[in-house]
Every structure is written in C-alpha cells, then in structure tokens.
Short mmCIF file of C-alpha atoms in Angstrom, two decimals:
data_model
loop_
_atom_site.label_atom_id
_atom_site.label_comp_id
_atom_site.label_asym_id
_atom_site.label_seq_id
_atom_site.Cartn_x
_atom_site.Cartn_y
_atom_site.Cartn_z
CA UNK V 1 55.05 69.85 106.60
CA UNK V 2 58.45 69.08 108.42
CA UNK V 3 58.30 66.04 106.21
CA UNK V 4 58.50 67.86 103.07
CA UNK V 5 61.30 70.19 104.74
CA UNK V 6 62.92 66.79 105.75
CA UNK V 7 62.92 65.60 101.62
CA UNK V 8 64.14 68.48 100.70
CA UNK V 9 67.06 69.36 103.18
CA UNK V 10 65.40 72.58 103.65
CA UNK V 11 65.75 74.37 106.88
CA UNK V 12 62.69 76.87 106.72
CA UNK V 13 59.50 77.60 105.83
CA UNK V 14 57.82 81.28 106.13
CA UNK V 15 53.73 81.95 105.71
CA UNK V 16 52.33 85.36 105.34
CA UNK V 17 48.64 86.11 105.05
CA UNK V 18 47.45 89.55 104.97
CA UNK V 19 43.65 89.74 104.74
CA UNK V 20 43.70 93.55 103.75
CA UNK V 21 45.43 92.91 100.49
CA UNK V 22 44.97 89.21 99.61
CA UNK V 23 48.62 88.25 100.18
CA UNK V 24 49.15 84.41 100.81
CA UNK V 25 52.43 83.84 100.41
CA UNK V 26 55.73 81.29 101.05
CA UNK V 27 59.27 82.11 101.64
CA UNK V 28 61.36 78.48 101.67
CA UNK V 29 64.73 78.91 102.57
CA UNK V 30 66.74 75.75 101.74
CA UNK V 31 69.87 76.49 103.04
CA UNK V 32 72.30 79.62 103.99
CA UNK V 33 75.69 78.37 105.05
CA UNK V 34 77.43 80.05 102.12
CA UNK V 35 75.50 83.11 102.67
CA UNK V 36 71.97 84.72 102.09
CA UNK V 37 69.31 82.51 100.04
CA UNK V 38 68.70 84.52 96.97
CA UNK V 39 65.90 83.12 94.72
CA UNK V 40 63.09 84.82 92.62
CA UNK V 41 59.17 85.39 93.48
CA UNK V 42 56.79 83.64 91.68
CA UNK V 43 53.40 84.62 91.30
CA UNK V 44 50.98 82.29 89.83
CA UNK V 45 47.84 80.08 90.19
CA UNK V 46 48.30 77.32 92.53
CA UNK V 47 45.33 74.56 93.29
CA UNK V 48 46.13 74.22 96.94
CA UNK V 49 48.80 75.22 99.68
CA UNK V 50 50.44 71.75 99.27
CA UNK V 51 51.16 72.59 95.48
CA UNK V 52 52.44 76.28 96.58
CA UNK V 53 54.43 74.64 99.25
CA UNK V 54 56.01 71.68 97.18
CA UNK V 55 56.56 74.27 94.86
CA UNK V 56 58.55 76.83 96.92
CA UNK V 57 60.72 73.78 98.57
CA UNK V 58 61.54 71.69 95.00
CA UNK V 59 62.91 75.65 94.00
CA UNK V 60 64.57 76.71 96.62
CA UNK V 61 66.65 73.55 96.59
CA UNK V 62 67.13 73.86 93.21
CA UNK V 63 68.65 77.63 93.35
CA UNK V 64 71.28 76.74 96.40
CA UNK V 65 72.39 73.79 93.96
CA UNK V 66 72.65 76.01 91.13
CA UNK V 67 74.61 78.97 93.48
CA UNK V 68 77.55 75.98 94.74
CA UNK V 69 77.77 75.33 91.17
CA UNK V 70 78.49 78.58 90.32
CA UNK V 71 80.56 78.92 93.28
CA UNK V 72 78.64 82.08 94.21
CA UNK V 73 78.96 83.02 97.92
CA UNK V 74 74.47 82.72 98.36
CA UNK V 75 72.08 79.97 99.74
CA UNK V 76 68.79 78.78 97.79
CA UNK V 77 65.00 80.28 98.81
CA UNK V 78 62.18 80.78 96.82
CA UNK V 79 59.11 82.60 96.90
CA UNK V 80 55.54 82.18 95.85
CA UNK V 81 52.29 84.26 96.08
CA UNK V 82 49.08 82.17 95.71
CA UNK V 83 47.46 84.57 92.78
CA UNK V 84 43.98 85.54 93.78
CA UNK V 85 41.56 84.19 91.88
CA UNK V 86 38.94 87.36 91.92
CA UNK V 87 39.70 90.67 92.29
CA UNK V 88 43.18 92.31 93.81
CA UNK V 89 45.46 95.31 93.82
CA UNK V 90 49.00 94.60 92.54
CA UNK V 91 50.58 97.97 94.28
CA UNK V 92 48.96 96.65 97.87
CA UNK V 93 50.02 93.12 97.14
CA UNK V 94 53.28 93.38 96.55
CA UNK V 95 53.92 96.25 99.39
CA UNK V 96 52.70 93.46 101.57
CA UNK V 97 55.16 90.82 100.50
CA UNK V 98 57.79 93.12 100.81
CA UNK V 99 56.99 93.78 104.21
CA UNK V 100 57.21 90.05 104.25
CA UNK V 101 60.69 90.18 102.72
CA UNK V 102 61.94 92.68 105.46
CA UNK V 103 60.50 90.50 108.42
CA UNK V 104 63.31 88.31 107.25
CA UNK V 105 66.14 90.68 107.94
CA UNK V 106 68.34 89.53 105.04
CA UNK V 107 68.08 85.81 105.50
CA UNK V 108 66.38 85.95 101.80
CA UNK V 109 67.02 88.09 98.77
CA UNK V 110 64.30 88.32 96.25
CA UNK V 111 64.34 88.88 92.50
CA UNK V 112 61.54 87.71 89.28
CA UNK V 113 60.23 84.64 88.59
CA UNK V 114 57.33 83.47 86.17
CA UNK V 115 54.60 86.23 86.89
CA UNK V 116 56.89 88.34 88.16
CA UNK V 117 58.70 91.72 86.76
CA UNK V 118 60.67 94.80 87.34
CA UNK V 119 57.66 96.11 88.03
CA UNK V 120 56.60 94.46 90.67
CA UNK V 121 60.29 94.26 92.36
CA UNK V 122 60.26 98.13 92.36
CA UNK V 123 57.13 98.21 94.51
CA UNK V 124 58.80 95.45 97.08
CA UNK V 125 61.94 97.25 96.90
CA UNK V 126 59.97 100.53 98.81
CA UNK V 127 59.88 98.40 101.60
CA UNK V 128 63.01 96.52 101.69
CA UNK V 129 66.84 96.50 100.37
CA UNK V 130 67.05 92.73 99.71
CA UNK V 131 65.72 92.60 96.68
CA UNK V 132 67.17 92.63 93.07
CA UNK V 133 66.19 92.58 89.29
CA UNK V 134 64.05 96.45 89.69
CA UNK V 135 64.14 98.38 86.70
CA UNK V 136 67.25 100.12 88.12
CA UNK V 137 69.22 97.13 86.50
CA UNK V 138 69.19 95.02 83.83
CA UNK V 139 67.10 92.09 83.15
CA UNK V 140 68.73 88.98 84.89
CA UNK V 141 67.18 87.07 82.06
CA UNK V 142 69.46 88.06 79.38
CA UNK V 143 72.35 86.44 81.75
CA UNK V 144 70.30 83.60 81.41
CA UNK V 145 70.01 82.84 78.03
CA UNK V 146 73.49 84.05 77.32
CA UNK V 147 74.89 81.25 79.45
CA UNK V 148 71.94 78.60 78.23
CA UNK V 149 73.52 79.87 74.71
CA UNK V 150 77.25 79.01 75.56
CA UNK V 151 76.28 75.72 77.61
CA UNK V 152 74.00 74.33 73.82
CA UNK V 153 77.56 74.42 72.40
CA UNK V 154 79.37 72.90 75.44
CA UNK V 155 77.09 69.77 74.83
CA UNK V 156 77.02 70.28 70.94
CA UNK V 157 80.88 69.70 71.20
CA UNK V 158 80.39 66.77 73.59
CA UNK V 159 78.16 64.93 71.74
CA UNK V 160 78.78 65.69 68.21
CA UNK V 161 82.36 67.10 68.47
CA UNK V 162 81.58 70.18 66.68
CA UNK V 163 82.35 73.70 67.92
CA UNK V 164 79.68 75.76 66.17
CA UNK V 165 76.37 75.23 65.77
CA UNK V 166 76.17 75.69 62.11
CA UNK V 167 73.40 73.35 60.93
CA UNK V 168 72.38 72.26 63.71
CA UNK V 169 68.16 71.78 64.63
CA UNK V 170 67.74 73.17 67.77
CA UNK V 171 63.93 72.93 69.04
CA UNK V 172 63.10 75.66 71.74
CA UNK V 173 59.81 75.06 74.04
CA UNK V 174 58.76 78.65 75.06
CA UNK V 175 59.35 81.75 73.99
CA UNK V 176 60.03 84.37 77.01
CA UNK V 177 61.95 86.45 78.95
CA UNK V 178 64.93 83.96 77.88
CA UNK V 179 63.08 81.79 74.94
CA UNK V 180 63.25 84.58 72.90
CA UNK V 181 66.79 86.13 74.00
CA UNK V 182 67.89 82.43 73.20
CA UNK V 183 66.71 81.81 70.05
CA UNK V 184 67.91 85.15 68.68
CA UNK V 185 71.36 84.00 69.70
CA UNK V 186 70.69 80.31 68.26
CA UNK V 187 69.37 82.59 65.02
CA UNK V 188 73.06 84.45 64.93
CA UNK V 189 74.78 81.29 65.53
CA UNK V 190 73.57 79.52 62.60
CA UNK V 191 71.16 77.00 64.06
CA UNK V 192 68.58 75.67 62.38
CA UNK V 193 65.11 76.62 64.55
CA UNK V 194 61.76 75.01 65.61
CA UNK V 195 60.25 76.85 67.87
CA UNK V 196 56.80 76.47 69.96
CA UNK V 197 55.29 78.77 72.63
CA UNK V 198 51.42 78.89 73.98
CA UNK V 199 51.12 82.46 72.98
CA UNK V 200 49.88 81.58 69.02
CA UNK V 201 50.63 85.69 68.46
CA UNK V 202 54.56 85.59 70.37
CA UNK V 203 54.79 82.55 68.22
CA UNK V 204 54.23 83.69 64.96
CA UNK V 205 55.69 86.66 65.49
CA UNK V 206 59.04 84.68 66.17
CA UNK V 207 59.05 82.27 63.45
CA UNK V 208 59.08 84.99 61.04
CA UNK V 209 61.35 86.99 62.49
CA UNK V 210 64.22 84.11 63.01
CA UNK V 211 63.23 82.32 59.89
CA UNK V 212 62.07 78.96 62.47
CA UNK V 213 59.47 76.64 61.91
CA UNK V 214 56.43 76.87 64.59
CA UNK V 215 54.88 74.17 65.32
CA UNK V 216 51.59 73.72 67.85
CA UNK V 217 53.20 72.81 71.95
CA UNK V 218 51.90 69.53 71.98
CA UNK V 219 54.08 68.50 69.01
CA UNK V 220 57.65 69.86 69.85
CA UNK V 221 58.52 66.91 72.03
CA UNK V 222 58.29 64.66 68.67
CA UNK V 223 60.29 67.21 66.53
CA UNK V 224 63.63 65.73 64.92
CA UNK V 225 66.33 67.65 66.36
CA UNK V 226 69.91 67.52 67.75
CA UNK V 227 68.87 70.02 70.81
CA UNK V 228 65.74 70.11 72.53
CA UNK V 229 65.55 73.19 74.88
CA UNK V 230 62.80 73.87 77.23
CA UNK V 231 62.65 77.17 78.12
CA UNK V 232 58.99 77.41 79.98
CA UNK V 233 58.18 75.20 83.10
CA UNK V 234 59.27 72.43 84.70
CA UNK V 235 58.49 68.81 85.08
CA UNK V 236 58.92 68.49 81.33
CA UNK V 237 60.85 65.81 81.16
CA UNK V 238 58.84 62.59 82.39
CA UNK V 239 58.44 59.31 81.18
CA UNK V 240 55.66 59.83 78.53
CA UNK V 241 57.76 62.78 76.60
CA UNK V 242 61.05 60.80 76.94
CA UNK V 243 59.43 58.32 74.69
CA UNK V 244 58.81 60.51 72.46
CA UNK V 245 61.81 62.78 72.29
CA UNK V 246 63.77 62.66 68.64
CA UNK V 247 67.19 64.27 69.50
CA UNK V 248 70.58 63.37 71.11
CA UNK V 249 70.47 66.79 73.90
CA UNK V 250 68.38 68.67 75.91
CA UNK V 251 69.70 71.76 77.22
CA UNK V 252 67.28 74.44 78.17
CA UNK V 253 66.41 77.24 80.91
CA UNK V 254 63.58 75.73 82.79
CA UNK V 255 63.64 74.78 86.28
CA UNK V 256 63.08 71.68 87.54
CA UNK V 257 62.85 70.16 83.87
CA UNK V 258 63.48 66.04 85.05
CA UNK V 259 60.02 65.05 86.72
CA UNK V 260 61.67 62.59 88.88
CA UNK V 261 65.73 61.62 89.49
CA UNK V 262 64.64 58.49 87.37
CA UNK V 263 63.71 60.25 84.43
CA UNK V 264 68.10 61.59 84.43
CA UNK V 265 68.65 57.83 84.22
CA UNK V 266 66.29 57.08 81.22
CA UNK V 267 67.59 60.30 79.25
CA UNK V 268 71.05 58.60 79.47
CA UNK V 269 69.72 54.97 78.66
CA UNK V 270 68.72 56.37 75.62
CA UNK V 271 71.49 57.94 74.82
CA UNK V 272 70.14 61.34 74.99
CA UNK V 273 72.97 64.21 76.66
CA UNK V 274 71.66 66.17 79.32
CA UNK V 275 72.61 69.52 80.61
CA UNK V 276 71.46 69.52 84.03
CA UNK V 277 69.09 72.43 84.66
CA UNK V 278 70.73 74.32 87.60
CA UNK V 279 73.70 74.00 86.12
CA UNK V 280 72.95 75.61 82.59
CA UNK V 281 70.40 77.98 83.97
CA UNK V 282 72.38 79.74 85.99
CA UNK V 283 73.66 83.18 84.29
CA UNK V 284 70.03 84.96 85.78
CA UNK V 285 71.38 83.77 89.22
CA UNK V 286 74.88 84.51 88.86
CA UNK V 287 74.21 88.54 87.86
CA UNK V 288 71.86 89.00 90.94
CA UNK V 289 74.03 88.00 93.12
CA UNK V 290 76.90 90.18 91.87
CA UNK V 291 75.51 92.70 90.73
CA UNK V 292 73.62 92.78 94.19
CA UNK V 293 76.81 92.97 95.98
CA UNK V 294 78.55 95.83 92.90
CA UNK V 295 80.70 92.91 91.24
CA UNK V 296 81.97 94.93 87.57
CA UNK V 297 80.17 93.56 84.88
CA UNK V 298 83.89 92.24 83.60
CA UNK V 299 83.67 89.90 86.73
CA UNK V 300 79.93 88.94 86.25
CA UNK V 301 80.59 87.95 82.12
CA UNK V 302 83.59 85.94 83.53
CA UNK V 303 81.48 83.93 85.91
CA UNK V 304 78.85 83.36 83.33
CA UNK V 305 80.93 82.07 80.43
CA UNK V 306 82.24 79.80 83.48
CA UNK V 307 78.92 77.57 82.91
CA UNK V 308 80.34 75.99 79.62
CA UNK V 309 83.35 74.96 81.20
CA UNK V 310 81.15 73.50 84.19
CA UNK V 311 79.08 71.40 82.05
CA UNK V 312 82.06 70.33 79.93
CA UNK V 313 83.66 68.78 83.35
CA UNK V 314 79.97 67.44 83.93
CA UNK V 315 79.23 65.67 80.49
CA UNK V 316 83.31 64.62 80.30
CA UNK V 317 83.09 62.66 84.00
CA UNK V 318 79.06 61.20 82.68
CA UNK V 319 81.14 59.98 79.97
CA UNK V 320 84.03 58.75 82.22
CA UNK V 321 82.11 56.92 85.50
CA UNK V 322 79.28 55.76 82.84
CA UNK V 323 76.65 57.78 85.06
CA UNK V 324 73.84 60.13 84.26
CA UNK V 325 75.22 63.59 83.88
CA UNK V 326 72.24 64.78 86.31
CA UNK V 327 73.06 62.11 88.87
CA UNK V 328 76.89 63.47 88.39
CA UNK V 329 76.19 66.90 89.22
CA UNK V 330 73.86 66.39 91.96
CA UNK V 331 76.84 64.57 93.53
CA UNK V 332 79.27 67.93 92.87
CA UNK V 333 76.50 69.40 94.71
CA UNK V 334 75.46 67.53 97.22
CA UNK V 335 79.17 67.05 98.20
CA UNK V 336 79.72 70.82 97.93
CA UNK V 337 76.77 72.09 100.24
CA UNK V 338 76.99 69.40 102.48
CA UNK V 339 80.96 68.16 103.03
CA UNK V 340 82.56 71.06 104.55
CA UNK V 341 86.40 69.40 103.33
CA UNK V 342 85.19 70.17 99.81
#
C-alpha cells in the first residue's frame, strides 16, 4: 500500500467500513498544498480492494493535475464506494460516507462521479458542508462539456488550421452527463456526428435527435474521423485501439483516457493530436471549486473558456520541443505542484 502511495505522489489514504450499512469506502488525497483536495465520489463495482484502491490513487492524482492547470487554489482526492453486490439502502449508505467525509474536517471536498448524483450528494451534504454538486446548484457536468466543446476547436485549429468546426467528423464514445451536453454543442456547431454509447435506447434516441450516425461500441475506435472523443471511462487509449484509430485528434472528457504514459508517445508517433485529459476535462472541476467558495458565474465562464487557451500553449510547445503534448503538460504540472519557484 505505501508503494502505490509512493507511485503516485499521494500523501493519504482513508478506509471506512461500516457493517450497519454496507459502506466500504476510500478517500485518496493526493496532495493539498494549494488548498483542500476536491474530487468527486464514485460509486461502482470494483473486483477487489486493490482495483478500488488503484482506482482512487490514479484519480486523485489526476484531479490535483487538472486543478494547477486551471490554476484553481484546490488539491486532488478522490473517492470510491465498493457497490454492494446484494442488497443495500442508498439513504443509509451515503449518510455513512458522509460521516466519512466530516471525519476529514475539510482536508477533502466531495462532488459526483460515475454512479454518483445530486441525489446522492444531498443525502452526504446532511452530514457535512464539504461537499458540492447537490441539487441546490447546477450540474458541474455542463461546465464540462462546455470547456471539452471549446478545447475540440483549440485542437481543430492546431491541427487543421480551421476555426469552426463546420464539416468536420467528430466521433463521440458515450453518451452522458457530458456525452450528450457535448454532442448537442458539436450538433450546433456544425460537426458532422458518429456517436456510440452502451445504452442501445440513449443511443438511438441521440442519433435521431442530432442527425449522427450510431454505430455498435466496439466499432467507434475504427470510425474515419478528424476527432475522436471519449466521453465514458478511462484506459481507452492503449495499444490495441491506437492501432486502430482513423483520425488526426482525440479530445474527450474521460479520465484517465492514455492506459500507460507510453501510449501519449505512440498517439504522437502517429501523428495523432492529443488533448491531454485533465487538461480539457476540467470545466466540471473548475465550477465546484468556485462556485464552492461563491465565485460569480462571470468569473467561473472566464476560467472555463481559459482551457482553450491552455491547450493552445500545450499543442503550440508539442509542436515546438517535438514532444508528446501529454508528456508536455505533465511537465507544466509536475513543475507546478512540485517546484515551489514556479
């Protein structure tokens, strides 16, 4: 275990296990020098601990890289409840793991995830004020795909110099809280749309509403595209579905979307521009943290339409230093978190 924190620079790990509701559940908090670790709660089906735990750690270091980039005053935690397999009540469940939450006294703010709603944020937030994302506000997701929306065009101009995306394919993997936000705006924009999702009913749904072509999941990674934008989980982008990819950029909301650091140097042997996930994904992040603290909304559209310009810098330097543009923004990151003269 304090090899895994050691991988992943993290400086905490926190288990909770209450046997009257079912609750087994992780709070990793990666780091918290530029204040509180803010990260959402996901609540899925894990195989063992390990996964849960590898899980919590690989996501909490991914949301303090994607709050420096922002330049958002927050650290990066995560949270994940085991779901139980039988049986379980939601209310008690998630009473307990805000109970959790307030053991922590601040150190981590809480917000959705994948299984997670404003539902379920309500309940925790009857037992504790550091959470965000309850129905009281609006849906951090929409932040998300806005700035996923404006950072498609940021690489759209980098790699085909054009400043609209007015016939361009654009191939969206999952259809969501920000799949479906996203292609809506692609819709607007004038994109062109193939669309996917595991939900056959969301799916069909969407293609006729947006006027996109659905095709079955296992086929989007060979669909002829400029964009490819995964919008589901992580761990997408490996070495058997980089072989396979047909477009020139992948810019999308998942987390964690490069399997391994190798896979960012593949992408850009290929040729293929990448938008580096915690960079592009990070509207959701920036309104919780704002809006947590009563930034205007004026302040919090600002910071989000800040992402483009980010990414710009990003694909602009990839360009310049002939390096992968995930391998250049871990370095903006690394050297932000870690070298105090920066």
């Amino acid at each position: 275990m304090f090899q895994q924190l050691k991988a992943h620079k993290a400086h905490d790990l926190h288990f909770k296990y209450d046997p009257a509701s079912g609750l087994k559940a992780i709070i990793a908090i990666h780091d918290t020098r530029k204040g509180p670790a803010l990260g959402g709660c996901r609540f899925i089906h894990y195989n063992s601990a390990d996964d849960a735990i590898n899980d919590a750690l690989r996501l909490a270091k991914g949301m303090s890289y994607k709050a420096v980039m922002a330049n958002l005053p927050q650290g990066g935690g995560k949270s994940v409840i085991m779901k139980p397999n039988g049986h379980f009540n939601r209310q008690e469940l998630f009473t307990a793991f805000g109970h959790f939450v307030e053991e922590l006294n601040g150190r981590y703010i809480t917000s959705i995830d994948s299984g997670t709603s404003a539902i379920e944020m309500d309940i925790i937030s009857q037992q504790t004020k550091h959470v965000t994302s309850t129905s009281h506000e609006d849906n951090p997701s929409i932040y998300t795909s806005q700035g996923v929306f404006e950072g498609i065009k940021a690489a759209v101009k980098s790699k085909f110099n054009q400043s609209n995306l007015t016939g361009i394919t654009v191939a969206v993997q999952g259809l969501g809280n920000v799949g479906y936000p996203l292609v809506q705006a692609l819709h607007h924009g004038g994109a062109r749309l193939v669309i996917t999702d595991i939900n056959a009913e969301q799916l069909n749904h969407v293609a006729t509403e947006f006027n996109a072509k659905a095709v079955p999941p296992d086929e989007i990674y060979g669909v002829e595209c400029d964009v490819f934008s995964p919008c589901g989980l992580g761990g997408i982008v490996n070495n058997h579905t980089i072989q396979q990819f047909k477009c020139q950029v992948i810019a999308g909301s998942a987390n964690n979307q490069l399997a391994t650091a190798e896979d960012g140097l593949r992408l850009f042997e290929r040729g293929i521009l990448y938008a580096p996930d915690y960079v592009i994904n990070g509207g959701g992040l920036i309104y919780a943290a704002m809006h947590h603290v009563d930034k205007p909304d004026e302040e919090i559209a600002k910071k989000t339409a800040e992402i483009a310009n980010t990414l710009s810098e990003i694909f602009s330097a990839s360009i310049s230093q002939n390096m992968p543009s995930s391998e250049v923004a871990d370095r903006i990151a690394q050297q932000r978190l870690y070298d105090e003269s920066i």
